[in-house]
Short mmCIF file of C-alpha atoms in Angstrom, two decimals:
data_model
loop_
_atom_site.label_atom_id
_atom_site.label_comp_id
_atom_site.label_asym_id
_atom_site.label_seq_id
_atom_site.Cartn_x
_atom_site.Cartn_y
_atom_site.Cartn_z
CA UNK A 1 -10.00 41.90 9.40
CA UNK A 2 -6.99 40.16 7.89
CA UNK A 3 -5.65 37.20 8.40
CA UNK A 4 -2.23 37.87 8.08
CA UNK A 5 0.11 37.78 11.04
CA UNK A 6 3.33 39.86 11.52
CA UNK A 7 5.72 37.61 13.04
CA UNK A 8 9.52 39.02 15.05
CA UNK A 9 11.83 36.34 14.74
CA UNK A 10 14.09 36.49 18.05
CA UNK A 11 16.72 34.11 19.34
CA UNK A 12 16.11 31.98 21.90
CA UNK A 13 18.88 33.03 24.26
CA UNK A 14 17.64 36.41 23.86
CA UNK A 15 14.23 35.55 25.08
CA UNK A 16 15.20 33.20 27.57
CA UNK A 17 16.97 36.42 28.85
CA UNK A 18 14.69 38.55 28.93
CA UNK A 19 11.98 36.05 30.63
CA UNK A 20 14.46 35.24 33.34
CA UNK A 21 14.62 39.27 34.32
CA UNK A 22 11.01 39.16 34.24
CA UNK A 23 10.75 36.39 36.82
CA UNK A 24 13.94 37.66 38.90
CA UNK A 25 11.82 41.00 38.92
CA UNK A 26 8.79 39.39 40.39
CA UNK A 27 10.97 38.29 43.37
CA UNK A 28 11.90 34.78 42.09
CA UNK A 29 15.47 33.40 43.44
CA UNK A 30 17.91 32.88 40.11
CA UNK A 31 17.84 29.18 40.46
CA UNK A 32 13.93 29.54 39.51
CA UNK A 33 14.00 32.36 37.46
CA UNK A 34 16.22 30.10 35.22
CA UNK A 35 14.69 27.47 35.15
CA UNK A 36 10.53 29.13 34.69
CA UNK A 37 12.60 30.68 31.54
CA UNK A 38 13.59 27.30 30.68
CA UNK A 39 10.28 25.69 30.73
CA UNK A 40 8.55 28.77 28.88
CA UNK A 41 11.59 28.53 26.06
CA UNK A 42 11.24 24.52 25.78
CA UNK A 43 7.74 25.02 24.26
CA UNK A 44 8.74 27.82 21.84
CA UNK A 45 11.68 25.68 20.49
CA UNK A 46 9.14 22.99 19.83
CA UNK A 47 6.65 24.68 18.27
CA UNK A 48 4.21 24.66 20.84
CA UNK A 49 3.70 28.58 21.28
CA UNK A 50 0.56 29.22 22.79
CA UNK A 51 2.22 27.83 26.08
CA UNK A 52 5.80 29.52 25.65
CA UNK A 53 6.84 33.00 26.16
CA UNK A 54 3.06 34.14 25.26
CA UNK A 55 1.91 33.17 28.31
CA UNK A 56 4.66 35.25 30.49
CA UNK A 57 2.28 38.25 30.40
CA UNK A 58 -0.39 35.27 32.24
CA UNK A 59 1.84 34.29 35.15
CA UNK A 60 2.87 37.85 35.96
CA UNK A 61 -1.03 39.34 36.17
CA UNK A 62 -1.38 36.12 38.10
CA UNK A 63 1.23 36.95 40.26
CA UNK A 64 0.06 40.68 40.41
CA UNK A 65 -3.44 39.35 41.96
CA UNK A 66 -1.55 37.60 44.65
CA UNK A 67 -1.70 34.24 43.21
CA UNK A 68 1.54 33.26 42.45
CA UNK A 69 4.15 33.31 44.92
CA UNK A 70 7.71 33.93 43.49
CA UNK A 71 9.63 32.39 46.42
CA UNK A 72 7.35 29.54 47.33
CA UNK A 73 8.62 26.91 50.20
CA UNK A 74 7.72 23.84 48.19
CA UNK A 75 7.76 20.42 50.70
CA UNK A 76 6.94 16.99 50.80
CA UNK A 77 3.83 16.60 52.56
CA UNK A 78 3.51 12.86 52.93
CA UNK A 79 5.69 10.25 51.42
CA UNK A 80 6.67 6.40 50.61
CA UNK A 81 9.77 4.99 48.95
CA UNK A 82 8.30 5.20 45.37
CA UNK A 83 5.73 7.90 46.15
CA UNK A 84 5.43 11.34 46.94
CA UNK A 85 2.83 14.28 47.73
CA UNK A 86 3.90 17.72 47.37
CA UNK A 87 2.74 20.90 48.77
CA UNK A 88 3.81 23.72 45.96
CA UNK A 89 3.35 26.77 48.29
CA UNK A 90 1.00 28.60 45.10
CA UNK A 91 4.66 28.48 43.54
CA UNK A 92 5.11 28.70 39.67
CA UNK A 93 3.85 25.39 38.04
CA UNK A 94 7.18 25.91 35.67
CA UNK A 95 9.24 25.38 39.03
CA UNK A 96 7.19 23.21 41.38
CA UNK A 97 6.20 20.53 38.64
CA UNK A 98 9.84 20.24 37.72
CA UNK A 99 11.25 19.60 41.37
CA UNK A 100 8.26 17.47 41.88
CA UNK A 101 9.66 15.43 38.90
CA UNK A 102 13.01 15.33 40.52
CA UNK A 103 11.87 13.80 43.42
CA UNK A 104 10.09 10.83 41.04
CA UNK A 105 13.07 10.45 39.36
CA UNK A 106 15.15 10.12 42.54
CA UNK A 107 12.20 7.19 43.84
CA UNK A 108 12.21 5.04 40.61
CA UNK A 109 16.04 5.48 40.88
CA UNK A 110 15.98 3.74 43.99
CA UNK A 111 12.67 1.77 43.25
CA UNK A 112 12.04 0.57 39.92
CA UNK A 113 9.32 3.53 39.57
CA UNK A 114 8.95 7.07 41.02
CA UNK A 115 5.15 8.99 41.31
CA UNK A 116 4.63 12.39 42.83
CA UNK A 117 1.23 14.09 43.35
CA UNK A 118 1.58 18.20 43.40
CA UNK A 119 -1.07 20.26 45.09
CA UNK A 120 -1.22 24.20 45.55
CA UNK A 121 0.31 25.16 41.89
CA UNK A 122 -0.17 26.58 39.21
CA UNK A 123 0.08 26.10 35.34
CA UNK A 124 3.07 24.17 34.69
CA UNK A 125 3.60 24.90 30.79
CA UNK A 126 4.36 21.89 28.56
CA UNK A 127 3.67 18.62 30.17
CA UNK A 128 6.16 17.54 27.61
CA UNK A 129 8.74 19.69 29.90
CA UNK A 130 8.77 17.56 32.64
CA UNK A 131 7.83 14.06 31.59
CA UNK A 132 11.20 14.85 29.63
CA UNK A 133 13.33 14.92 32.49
CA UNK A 134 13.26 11.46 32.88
CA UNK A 135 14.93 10.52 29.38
CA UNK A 136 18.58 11.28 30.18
CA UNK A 137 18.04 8.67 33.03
CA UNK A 138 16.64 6.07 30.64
CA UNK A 139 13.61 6.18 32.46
CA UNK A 140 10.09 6.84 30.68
CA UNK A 141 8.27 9.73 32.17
CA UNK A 142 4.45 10.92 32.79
CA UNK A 143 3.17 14.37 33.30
CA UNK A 144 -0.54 15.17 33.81
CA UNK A 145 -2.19 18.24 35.03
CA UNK A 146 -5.81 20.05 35.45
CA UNK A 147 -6.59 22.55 34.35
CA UNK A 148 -8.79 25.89 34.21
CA UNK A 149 -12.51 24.26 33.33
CA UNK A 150 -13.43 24.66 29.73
CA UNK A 151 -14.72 21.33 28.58
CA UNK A 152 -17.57 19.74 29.30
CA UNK A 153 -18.32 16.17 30.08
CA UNK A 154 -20.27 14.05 27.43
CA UNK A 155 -24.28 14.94 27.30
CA UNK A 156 -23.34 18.37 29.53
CA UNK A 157 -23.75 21.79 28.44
CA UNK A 158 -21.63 23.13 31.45
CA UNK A 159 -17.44 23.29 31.82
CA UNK A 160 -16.40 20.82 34.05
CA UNK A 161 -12.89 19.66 33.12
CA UNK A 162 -9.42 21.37 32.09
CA UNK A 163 -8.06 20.50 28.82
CA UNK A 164 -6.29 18.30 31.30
CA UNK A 165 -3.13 16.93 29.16
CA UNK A 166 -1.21 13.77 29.63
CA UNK A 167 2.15 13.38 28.29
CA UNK A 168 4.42 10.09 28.27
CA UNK A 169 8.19 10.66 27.13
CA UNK A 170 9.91 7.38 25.78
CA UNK A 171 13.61 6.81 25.19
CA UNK A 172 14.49 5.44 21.85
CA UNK A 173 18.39 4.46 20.56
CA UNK A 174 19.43 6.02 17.10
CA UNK A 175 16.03 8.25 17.08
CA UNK A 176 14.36 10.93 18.98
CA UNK A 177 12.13 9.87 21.59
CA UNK A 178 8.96 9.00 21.04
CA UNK A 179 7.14 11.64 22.96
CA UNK A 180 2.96 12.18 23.27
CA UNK A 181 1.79 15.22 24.80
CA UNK A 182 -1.64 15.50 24.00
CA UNK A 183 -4.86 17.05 25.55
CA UNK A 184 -7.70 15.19 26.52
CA UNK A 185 -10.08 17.66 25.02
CA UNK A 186 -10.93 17.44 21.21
CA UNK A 187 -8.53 21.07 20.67
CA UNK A 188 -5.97 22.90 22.71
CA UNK A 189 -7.18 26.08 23.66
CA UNK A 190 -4.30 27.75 22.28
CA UNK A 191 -5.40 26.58 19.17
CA UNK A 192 -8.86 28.84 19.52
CA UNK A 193 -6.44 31.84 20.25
CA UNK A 194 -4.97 31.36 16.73
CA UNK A 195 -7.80 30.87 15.37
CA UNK A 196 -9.14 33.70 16.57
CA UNK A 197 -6.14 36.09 15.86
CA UNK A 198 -6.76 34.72 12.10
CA UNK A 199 -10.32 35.45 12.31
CA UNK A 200 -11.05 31.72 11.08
CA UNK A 201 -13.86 29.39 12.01
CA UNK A 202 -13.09 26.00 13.91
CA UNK A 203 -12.92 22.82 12.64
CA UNK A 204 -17.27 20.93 13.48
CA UNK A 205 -16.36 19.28 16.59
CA UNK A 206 -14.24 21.31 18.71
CA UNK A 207 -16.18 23.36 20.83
CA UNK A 208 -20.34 23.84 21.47
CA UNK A 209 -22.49 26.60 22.17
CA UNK A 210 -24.05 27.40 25.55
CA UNK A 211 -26.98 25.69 24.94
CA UNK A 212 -24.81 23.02 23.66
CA UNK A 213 -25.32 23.17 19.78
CA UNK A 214 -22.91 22.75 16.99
CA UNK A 215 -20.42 26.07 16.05
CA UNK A 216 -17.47 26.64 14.19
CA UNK A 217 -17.20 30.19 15.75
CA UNK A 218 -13.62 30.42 17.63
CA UNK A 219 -15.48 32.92 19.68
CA UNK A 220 -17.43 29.98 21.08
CA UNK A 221 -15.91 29.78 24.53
CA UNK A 222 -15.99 33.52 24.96
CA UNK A 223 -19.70 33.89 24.28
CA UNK A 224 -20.68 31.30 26.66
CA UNK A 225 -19.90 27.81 25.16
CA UNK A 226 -17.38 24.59 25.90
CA UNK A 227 -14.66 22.67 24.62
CA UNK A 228 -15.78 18.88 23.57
CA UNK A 229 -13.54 16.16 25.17
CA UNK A 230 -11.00 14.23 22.46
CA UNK A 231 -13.77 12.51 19.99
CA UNK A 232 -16.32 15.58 20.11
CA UNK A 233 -19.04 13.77 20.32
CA UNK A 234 -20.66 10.64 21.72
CA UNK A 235 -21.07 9.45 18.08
CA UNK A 236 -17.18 9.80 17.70
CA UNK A 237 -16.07 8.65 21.08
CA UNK A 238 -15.88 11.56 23.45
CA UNK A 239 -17.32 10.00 26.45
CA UNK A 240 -13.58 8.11 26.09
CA UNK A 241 -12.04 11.31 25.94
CA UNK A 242 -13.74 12.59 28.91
CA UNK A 243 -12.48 9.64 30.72
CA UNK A 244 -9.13 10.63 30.07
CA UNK A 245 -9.65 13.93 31.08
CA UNK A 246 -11.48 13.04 34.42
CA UNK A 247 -8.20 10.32 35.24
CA UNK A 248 -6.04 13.18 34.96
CA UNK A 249 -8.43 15.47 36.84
CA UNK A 250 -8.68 12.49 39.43
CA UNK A 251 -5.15 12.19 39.49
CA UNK A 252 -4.03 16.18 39.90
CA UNK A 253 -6.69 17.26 41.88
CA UNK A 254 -8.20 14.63 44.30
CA UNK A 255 -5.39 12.55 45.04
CA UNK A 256 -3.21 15.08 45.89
CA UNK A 257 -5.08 17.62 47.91
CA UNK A 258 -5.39 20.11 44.73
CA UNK A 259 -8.56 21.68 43.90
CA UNK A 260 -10.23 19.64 40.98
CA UNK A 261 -13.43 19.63 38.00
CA UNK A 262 -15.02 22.82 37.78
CA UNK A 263 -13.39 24.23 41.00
CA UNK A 264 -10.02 24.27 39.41
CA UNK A 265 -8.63 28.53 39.53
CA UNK A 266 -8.72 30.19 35.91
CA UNK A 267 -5.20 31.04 34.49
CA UNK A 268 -7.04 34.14 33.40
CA UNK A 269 -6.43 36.93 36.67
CA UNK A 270 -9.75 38.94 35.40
CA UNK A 271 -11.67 36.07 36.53
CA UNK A 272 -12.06 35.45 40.42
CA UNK A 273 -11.31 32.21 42.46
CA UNK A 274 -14.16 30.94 43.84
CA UNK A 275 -15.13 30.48 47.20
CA UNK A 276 -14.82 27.30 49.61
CA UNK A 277 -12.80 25.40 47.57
CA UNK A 278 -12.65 21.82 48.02
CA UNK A 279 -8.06 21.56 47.66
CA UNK A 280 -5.21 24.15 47.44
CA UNK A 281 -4.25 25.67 43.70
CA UNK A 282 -3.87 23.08 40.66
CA UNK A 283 -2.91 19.89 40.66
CA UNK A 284 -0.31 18.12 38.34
CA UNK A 285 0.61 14.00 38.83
CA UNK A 286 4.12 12.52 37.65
CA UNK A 287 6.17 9.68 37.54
CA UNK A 288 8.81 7.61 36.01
CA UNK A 289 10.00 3.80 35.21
CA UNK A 290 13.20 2.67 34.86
CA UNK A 291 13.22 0.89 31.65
CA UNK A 292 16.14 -1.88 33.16
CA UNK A 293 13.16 -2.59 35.43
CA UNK A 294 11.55 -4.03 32.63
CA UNK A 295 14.15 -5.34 30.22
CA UNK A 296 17.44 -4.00 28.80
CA UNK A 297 17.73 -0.60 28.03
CA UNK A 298 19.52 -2.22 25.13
CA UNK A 299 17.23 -4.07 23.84
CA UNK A 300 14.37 -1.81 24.50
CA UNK A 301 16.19 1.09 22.63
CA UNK A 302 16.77 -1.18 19.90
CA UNK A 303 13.26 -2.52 19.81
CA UNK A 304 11.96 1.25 19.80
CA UNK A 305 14.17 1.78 16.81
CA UNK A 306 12.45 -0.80 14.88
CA UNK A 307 9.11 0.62 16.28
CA UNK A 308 9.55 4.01 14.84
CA UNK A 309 11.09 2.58 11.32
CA UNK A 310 8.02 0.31 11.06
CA UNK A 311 5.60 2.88 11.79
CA UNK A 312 7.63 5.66 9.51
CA UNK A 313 7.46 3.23 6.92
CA UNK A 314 3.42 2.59 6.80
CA UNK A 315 1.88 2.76 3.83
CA UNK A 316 0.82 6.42 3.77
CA UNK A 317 -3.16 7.91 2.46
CA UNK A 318 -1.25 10.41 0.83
CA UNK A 319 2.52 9.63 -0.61
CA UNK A 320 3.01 13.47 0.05
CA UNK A 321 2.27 13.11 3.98
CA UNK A 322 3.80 10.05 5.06
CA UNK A 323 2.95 9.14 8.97
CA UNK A 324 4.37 11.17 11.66
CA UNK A 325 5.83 9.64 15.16
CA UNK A 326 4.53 11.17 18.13
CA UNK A 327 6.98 14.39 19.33
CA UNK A 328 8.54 14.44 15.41
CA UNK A 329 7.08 17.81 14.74
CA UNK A 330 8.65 19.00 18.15
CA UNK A 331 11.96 18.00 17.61
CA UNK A 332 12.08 19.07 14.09
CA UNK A 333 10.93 22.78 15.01
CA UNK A 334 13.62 22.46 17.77
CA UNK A 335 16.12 22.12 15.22
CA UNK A 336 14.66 24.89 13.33
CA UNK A 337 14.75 27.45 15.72
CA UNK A 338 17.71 26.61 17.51
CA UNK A 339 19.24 28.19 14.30
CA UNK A 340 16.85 30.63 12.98
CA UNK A 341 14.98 32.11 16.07
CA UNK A 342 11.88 31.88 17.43
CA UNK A 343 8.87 33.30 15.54
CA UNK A 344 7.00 35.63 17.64
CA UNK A 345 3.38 37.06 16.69
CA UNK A 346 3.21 40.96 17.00
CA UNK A 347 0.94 40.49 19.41
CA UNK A 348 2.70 38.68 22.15
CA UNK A 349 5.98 41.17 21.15
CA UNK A 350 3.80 44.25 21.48
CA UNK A 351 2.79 42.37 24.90
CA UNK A 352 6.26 41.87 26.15
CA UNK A 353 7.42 45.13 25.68
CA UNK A 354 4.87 46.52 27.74
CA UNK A 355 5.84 44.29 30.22
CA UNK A 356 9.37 45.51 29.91
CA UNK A 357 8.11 49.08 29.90
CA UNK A 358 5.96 48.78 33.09
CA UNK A 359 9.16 46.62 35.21
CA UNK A 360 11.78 49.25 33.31
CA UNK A 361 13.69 45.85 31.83
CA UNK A 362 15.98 45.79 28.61
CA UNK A 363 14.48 43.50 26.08
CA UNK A 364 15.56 42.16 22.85
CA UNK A 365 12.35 43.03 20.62
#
């Protein structure tokens, strides 16, 4: 098989278009239509495109199985001044995580700090998204969510956890912000996917067989096996990385009335939900901080500024890879494709057509 991928380039208006018809077609409102689009086309532009418009096809079989519901009635369930817990009516994760973040912006604006706990969801697309929101406030945000279970827990052979990611979004003056959006797990699974579609082996360390032995095989989790958490092993630190995944597991799911470990729903509609769950849907947790809570945005921004130079400026391994800041990459492929398009596998076009085909939509491929 070879490893050579076609790849469409396609503006991002273009796209955005044709996702929002998709989503108006399912029965969402425009308001959510929009902004689903908007949270799909936000990880294309940054490079992150195993969770962009490649997953559309995901949400719509979802949907299609009766587990998404296009016009959910998403409500605060219980509340405080600076906290929040939120019902998401199995709406889209891309609209009830972002409203949920509106409502922790709205608390820190009035309290220093804002946190909202979502139950009854589903995916939510880049936790970079929504812990985003909180920049043009000043404010630093935080986005977690479970996940489908695919990892397993240090010394386990079975899937417990979701590649669970946590994001944290940080304002900065004269620079982009510094922004981490990271799994807890030692590889996003979209990273298998490409793997796979390349017909390449895995990096040691990223996922185990079913009996829980070493592979390189991206087939691994298909033929039985498990993502390691972030350090792959317990030699390398992964029972640290499956703490971070079981905070943000405890954080979705528990605390806010979500399902949570290995009860969390698949993303995947050909696999059922299973009975006598413990919570409602998927869980997601967010927040924001005023950064005038803690000192002047002033000199905060300023002090980030010297943060990133210092950091730019370490003495690199390798004077032709000097050292990255968190959420660089992203905002340079955002540039990028802003002008040239978004790069689109064959694939995932072939896979939107037929969407387009089956709803009878216009599309730009």
């Amino acid at each position: 098989m070879s490893s050579e991928l076609v790849f469409h380039l396609v503006k991002a208006e273009d796209l955005r278009r044709f996702a929002v018809s998709v989503f108006k077609f399912i029965g969402s409102n425009d308001a959510d239509a929009n902004l689903a689009s908007d949270v799909l086309l936000k990880a294309d532009m940054r490079g992150i495109d195993s969770h962009g418009v490649a997953r559309l096809s995901g949400y719509i079989r979802l949907w299609e199985k009766g587990r998404i519901n296009p016009k959910p009635n998403i409500k605060i369930v219980r509340q405080t001044a600076s906290t929040a817990t939120i019902d998401g009516d199995a709406g889209l994760g891309l609209v009830v995580a972002p409203y949920a973040m509106d409502i922790a912006i709205e608390k820190a604006k009035n309290c220093g700090t804002g946190w909202a706990a979502v139950g009854n969801s589903n995916h939510f697309g880049i936790a970079g998204y929504h812990a985003m929101k909180a920049l043009e406030f000043d404010m630093i945000g935080y986005a977690l969510t479970n996940a489908s279970p695919l990892v397993a827990p240090t010394f386990s052979k079975e899937r417990m956890l979701g590649t669970n990611p946590i994001c944290y979004a940080i304002p900065a003056g004269k620079y982009e912000p510094v922004v981490i959006d990271m799994a807890t797990s030692a590889a996003a699974n979209g990273k298998l996917e490409i793997a796979q579609r390349k017909n390449k082996p895995v990096p040691e360390g990223w996922i185990q067989t079913k009996d829980g032995g070493i592979t390189t095989d991206a087939n691994g989790l298909k033929l039985g096996g498990a993502l390691l958490p972030l350090g792959s092993d317990k030699e390398r630190g992964s029972h640290k990385g499956y703490g971070l995944g079981a905070m943000v597991d405890i954080f979705s799911g528990v605390l806010s009335g979500a399902n949570f470990g290995p009860w969390v729903p698949p993303f995947v509609s050909f696999l059922d939900v299973q009975p006598n769950l413990p919570g409602k849907g998927l869980g997601h947790f967010l927040g924001a901080m005023q950064v005038d809570g803690f000192s002047e945005v002033d000199v905060f921004k300023t002090n980030m500024d010297l943060w990133i130079e210092r950091f730019k400026n370490a003495v690199p391994i390798d004077k032709s890879q000097p050292v990255i800041i968190p959420g660089e990459p992203e905002a340079n492929f955002e540039k990028i494709r802003l002008v040239e398009g978004i790069p689109l596998i064959d694939a995932v076009v072939q896979d939107l057509k037929q969407l387009a085909v089956n709803f009878k939509l216009d599309h730009p491929f």
